[in-house]
PDB file of C-alpha atoms and ligand atoms in Angstrom:
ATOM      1  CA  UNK A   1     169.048 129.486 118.925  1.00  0.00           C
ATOM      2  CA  UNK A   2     166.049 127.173 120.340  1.00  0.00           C
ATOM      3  CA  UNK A   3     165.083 124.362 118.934  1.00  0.00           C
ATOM      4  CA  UNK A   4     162.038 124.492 116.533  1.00  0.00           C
ATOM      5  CA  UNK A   5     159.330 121.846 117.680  1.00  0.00           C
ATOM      6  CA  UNK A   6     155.946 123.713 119.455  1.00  0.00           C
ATOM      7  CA  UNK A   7     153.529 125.717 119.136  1.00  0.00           C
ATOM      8  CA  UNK A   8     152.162 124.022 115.559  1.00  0.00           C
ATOM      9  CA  UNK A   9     148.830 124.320 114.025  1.00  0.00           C
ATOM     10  CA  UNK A  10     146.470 121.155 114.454  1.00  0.00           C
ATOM     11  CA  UNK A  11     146.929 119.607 110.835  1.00  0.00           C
ATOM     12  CA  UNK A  12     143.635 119.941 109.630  1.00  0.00           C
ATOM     13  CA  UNK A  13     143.873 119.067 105.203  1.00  0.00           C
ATOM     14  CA  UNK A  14     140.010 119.162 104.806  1.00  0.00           C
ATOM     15  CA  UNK A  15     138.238 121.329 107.167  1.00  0.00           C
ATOM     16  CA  UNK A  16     135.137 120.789 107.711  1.00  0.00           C
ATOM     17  CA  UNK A  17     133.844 124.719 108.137  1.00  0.00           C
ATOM     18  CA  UNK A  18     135.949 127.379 106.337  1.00  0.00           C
ATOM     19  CA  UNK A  19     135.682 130.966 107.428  1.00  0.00           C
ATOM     20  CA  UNK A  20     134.778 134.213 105.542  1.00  0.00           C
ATOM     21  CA  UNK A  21     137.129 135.782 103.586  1.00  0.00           C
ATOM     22  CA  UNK A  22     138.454 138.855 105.476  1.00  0.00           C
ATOM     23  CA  UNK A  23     139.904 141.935 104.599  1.00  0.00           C
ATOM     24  CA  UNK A  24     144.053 141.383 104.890  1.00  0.00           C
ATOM     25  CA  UNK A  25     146.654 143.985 104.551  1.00  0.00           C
ATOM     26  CA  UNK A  26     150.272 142.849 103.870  1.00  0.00           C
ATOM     27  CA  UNK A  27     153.038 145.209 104.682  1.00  0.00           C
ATOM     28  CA  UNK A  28     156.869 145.677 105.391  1.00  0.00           C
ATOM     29  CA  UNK A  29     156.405 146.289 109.264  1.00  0.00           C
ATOM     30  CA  UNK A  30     156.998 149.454 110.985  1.00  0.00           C
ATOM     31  CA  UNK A  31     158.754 150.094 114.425  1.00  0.00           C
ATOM     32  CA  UNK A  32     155.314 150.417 115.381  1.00  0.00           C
ATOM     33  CA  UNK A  33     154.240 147.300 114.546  1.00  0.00           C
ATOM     34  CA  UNK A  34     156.768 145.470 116.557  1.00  0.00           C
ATOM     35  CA  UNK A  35     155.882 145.232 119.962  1.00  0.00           C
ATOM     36  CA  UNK A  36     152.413 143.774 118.975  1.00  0.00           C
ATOM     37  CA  UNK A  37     154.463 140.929 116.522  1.00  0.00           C
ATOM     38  CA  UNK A  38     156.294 140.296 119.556  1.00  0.00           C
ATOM     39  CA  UNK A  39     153.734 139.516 121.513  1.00  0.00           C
ATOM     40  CA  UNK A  40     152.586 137.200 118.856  1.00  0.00           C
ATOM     41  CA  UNK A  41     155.632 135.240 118.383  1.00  0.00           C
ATOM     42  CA  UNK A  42     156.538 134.740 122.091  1.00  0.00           C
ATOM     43  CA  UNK A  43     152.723 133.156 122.528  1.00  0.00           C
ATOM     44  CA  UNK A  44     153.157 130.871 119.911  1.00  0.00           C
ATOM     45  CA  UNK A  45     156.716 130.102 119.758  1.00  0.00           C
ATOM     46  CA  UNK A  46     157.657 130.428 123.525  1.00  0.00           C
ATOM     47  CA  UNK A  47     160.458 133.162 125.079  1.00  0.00           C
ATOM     48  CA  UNK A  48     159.615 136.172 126.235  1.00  0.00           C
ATOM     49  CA  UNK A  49     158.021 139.479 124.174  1.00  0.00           C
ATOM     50  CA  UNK A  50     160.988 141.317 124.968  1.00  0.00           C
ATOM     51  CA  UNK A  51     163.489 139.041 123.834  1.00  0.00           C
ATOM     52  CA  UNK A  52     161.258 138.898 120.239  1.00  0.00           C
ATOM     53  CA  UNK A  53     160.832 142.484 120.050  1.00  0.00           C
ATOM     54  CA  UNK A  54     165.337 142.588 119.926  1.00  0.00           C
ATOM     55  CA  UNK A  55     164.959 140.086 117.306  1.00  0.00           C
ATOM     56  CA  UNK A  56     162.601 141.769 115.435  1.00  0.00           C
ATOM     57  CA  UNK A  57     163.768 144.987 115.638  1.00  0.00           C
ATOM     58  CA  UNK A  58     167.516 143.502 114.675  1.00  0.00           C
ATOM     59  CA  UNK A  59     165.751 141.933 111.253  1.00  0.00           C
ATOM     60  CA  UNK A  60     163.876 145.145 110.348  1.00  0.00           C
ATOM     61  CA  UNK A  61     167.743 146.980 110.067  1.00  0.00           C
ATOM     62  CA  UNK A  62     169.069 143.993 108.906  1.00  0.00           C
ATOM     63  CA  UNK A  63     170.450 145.177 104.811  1.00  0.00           C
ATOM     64  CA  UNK A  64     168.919 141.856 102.933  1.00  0.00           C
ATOM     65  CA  UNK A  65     165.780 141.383 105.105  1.00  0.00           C
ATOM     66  CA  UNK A  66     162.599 142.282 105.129  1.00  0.00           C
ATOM     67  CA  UNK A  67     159.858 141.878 108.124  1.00  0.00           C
ATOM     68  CA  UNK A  68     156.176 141.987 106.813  1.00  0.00           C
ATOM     69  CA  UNK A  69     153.441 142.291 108.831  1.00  0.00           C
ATOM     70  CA  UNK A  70     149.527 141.324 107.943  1.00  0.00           C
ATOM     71  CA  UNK A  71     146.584 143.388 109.492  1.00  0.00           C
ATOM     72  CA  UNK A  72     142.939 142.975 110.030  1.00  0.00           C
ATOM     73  CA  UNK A  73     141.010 146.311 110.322  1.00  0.00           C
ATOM     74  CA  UNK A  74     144.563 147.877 111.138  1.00  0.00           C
ATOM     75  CA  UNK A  75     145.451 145.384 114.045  1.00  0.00           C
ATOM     76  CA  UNK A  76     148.459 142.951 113.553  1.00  0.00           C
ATOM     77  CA  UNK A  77     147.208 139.175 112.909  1.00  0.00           C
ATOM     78  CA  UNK A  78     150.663 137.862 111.340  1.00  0.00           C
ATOM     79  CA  UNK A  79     154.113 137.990 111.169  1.00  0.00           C
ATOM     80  CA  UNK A  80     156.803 136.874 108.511  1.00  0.00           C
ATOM     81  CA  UNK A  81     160.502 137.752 107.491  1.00  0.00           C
ATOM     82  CA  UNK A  82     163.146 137.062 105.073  1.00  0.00           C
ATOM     83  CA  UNK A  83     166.755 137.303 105.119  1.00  0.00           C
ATOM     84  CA  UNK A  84     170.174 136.425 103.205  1.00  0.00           C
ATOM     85  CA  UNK A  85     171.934 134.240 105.454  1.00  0.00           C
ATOM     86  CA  UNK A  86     176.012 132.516 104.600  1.00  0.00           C
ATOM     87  CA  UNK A  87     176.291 129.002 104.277  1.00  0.00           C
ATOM     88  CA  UNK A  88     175.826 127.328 107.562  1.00  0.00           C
ATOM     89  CA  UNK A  89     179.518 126.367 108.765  1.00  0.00           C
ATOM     90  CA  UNK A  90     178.436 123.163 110.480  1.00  0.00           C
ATOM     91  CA  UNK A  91     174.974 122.093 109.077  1.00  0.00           C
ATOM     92  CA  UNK A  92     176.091 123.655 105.328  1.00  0.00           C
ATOM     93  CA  UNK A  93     172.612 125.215 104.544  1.00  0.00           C
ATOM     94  CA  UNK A  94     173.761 126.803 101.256  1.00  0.00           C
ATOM     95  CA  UNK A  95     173.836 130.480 101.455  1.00  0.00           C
ATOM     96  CA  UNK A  96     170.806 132.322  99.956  1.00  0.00           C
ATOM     97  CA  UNK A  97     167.765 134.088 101.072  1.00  0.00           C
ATOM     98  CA  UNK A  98     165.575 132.125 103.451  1.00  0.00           C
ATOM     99  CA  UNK A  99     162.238 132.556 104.641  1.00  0.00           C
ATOM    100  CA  UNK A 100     161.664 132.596 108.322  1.00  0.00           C
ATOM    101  CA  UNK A 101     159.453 133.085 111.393  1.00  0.00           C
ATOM    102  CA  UNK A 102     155.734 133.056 109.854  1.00  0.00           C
ATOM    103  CA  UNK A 103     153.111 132.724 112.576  1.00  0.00           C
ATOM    104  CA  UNK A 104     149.430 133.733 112.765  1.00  0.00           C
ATOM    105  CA  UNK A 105     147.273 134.290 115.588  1.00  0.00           C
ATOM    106  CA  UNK A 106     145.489 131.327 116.404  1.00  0.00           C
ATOM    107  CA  UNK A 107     141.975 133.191 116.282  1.00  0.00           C
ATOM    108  CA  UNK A 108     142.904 134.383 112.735  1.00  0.00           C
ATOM    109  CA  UNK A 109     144.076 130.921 111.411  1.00  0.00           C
ATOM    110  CA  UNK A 110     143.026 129.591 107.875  1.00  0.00           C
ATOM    111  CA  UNK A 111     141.871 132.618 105.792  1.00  0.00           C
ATOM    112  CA  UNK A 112     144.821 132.788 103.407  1.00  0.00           C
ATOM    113  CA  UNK A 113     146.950 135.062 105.734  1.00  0.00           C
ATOM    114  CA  UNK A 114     150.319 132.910 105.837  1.00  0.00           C
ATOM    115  CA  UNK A 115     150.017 132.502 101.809  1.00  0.00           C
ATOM    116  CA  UNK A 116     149.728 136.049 101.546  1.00  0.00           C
ATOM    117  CA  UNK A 117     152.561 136.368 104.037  1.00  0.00           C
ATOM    118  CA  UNK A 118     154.616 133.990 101.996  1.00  0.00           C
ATOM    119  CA  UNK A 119     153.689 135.220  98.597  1.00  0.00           C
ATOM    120  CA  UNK A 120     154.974 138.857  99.337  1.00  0.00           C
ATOM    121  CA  UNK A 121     158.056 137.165 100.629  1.00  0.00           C
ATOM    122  CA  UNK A 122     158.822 135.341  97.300  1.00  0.00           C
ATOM    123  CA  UNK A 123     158.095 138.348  95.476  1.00  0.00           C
ATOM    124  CA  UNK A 124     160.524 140.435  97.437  1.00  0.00           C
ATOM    125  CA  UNK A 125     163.490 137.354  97.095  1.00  0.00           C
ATOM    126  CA  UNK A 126     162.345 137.506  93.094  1.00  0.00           C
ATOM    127  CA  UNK A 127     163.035 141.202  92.716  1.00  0.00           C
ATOM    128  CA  UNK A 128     166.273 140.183  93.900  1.00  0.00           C
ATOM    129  CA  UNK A 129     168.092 136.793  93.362  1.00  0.00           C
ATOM    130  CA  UNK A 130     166.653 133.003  91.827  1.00  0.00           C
ATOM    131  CA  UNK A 131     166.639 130.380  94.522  1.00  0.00           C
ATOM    132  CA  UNK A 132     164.160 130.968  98.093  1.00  0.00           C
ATOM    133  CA  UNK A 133     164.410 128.049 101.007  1.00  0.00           C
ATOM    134  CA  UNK A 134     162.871 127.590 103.764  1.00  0.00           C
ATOM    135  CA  UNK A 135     163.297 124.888 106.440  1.00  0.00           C
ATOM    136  CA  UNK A 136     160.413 123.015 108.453  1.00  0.00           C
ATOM    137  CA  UNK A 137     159.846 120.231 110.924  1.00  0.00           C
ATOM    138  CA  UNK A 138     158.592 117.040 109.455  1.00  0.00           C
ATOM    139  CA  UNK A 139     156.202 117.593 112.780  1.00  0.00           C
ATOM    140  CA  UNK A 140     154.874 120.822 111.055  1.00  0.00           C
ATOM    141  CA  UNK A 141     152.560 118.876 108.006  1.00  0.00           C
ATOM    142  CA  UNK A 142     150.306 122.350 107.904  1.00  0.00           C
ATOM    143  CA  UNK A 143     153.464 124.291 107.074  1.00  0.00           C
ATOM    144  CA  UNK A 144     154.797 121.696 104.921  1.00  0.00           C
ATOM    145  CA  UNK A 145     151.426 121.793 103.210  1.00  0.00           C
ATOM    146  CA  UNK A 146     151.761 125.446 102.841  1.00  0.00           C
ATOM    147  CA  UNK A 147     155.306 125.679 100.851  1.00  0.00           C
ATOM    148  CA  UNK A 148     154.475 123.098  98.921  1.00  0.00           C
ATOM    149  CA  UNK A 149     151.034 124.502  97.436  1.00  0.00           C
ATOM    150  CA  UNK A 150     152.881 128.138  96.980  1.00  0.00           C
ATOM    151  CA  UNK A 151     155.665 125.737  94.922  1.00  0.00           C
ATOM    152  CA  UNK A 152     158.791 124.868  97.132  1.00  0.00           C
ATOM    153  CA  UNK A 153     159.969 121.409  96.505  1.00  0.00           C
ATOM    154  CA  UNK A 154     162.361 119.159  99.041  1.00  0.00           C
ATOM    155  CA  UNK A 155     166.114 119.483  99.021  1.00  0.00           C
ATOM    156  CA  UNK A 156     167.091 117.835 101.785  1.00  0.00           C
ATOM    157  CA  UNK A 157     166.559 116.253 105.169  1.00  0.00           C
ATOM    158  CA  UNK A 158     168.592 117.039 108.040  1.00  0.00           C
ATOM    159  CA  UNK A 159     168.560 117.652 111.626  1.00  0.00           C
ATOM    160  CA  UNK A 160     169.457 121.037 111.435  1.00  0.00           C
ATOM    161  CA  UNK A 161     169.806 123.500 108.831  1.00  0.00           C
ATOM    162  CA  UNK A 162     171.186 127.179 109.597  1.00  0.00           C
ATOM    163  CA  UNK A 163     171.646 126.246 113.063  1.00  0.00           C
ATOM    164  CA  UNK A 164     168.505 126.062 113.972  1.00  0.00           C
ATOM    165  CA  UNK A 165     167.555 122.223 115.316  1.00  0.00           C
ATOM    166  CA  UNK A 166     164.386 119.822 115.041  1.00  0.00           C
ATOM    167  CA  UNK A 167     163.852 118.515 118.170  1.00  0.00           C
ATOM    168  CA  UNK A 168     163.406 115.016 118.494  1.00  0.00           C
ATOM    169  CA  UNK A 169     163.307 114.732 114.910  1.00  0.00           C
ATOM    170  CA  UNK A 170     164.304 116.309 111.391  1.00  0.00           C
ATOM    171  CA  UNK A 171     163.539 119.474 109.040  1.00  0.00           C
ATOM    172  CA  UNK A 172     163.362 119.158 105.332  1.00  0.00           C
ATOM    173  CA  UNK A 173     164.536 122.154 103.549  1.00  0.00           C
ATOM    174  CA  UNK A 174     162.786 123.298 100.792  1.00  0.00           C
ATOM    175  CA  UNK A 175     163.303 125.435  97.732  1.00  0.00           C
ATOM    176  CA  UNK A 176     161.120 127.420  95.054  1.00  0.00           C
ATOM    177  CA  UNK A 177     162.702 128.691  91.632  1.00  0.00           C
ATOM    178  CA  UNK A 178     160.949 131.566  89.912  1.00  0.00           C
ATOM    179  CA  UNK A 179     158.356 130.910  87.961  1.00  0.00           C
ATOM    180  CA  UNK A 180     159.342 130.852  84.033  1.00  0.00           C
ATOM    181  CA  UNK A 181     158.131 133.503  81.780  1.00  0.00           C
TER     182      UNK A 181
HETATM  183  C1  COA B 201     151.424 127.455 109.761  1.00  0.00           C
HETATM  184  C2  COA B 201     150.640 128.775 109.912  1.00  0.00           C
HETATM  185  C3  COA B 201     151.624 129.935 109.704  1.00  0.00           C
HETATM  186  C4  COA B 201     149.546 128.798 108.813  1.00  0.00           C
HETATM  187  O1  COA B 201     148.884 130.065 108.887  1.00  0.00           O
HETATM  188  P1  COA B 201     147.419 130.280 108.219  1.00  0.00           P
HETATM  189  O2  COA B 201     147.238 131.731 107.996  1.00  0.00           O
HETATM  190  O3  COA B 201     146.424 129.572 109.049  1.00  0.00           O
HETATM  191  O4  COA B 201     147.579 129.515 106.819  1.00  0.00           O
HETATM  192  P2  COA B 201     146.714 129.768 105.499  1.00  0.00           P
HETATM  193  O5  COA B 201     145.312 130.002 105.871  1.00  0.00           O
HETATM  194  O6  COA B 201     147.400 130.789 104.649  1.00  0.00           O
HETATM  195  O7  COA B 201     146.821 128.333 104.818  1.00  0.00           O
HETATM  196  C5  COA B 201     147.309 128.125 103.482  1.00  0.00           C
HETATM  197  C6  COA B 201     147.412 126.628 103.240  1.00  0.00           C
HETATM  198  O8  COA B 201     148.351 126.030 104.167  1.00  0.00           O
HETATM  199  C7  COA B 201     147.866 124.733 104.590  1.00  0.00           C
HETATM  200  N1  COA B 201     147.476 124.788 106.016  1.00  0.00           N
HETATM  201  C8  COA B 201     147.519 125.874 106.829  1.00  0.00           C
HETATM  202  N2  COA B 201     147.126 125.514 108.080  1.00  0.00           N
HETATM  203  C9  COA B 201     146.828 124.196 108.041  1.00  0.00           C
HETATM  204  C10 COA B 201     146.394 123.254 108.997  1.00  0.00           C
HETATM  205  N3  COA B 201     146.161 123.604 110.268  1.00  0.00           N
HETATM  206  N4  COA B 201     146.223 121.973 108.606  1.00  0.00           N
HETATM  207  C11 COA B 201     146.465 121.582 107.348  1.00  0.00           C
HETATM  208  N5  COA B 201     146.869 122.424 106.377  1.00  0.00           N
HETATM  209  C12 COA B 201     147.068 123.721 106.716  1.00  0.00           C
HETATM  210  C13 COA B 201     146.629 124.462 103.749  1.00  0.00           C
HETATM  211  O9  COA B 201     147.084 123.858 102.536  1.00  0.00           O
HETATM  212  C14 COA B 201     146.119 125.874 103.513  1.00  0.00           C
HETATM  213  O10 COA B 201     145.274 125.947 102.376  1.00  0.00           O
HETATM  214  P3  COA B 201     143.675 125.685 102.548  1.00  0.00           P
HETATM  215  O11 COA B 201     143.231 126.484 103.735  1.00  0.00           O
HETATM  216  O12 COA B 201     143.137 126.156 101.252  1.00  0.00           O
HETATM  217  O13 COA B 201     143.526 124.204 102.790  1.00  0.00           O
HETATM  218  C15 COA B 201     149.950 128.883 111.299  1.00  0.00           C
HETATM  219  O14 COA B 201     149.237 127.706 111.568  1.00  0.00           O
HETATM  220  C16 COA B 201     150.916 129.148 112.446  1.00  0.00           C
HETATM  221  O15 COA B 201     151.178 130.299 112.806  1.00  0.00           O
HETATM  222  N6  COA B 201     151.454 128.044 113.033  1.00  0.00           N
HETATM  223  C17 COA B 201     152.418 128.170 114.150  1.00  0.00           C
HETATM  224  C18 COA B 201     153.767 128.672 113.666  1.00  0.00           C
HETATM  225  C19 COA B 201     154.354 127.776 112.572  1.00  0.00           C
HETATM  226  O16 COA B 201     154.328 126.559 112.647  1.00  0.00           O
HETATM  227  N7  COA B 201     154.936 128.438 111.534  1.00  0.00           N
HETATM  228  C20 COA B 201     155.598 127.766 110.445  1.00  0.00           C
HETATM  229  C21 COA B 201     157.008 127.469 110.816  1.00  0.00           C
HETATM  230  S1  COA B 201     157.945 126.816 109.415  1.00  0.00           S
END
């Protein structure tokens, strides 16, 4: 798989203008959402629409994943998934469910919609098993910023973690536990 180093957000902690709330809908994704996501992902992560759309289409069959989709006024702004993966032979990423893949258009940045995203994610994992991880560059602060307000905590640094590599640098992997009742 590529490595994981472009296409992040301008790390911005304190804006200095906010937008207006908007009107978000979070949902598993249909077929019909897909080419749309695909377009998405392959602007802001590179590769081609077609090659996204496979990848998308493999996660939406996939038995212990789940691809959700957020819409504004019924047009696809963001795109998320979640999946059970094996320990990692070589890197050892423990096995568990891991969140994946959330991007938002650019124009639709910094309203909440990747929380939301990631909220309906750790619901789903909840519903089904303890632990949820994620992995992120140490280049991607506005993601790190992200986990870590929604409650993942570090596990560990590495260069790579379920295959996937940090280019010219390292991931940290990160885990949430449920919250106690
Ligand atoms: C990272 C990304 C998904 C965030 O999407 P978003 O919808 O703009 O994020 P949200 O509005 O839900 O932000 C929630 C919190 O995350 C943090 N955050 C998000 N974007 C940020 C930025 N550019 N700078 C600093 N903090 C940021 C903030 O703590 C923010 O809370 P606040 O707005 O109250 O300060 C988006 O920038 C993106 O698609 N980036 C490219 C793909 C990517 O890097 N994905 C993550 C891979 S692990």
């Amino acid at each position: 798989m590529a490595g994981m180093d472009s296409g992040f957000a301008v790390y911005a902690p304190h804006p200095v203008e906010r937008h207006a709330p908007v009107a978000v809908v979070v949902a598993e994704a249909t077929g019909d959402d897909v080419p749309v996501l695909a377009v998405l992902q392959a602007r802001a992560r590179g590769g081609s629409a077609g090659e996204w759309a496979d990848r998308i289409h493999r996660a939406r069959r996939g038995e212990r994943s789940l691809v959700v989709a957020a819409k504004v006024s019924g047009e696809a702004v963001g795109y998320a998934n979640v999946a059970f993966l094996p320990e990692h032979p070589v890197d050892r990423a423990p096995a568990g469910y891991y969140l994946t893949g959330v991007t938002v258009d650019p124009a639709w940045r910094r309203r909440g919609i990747a929380r939301l995203l990631t909220r309906r994610r750790m619901d789903w994992v909840w519903e089904r098993d303890s632990a949820i991880r994620c992995f992120v560059s140490v280049r991607n602060p506005a993601s790190l910023d992200l986990h870590r307000e929604l409650g993942f905590g570090h596990e560990r640094t590495g260069a790579s973690f379920q295959g996937i590599e940090f280019a010219g640098g390292e991931g940290r992997l990160l885990r949430a536990d449920p919250p106690r009742s």
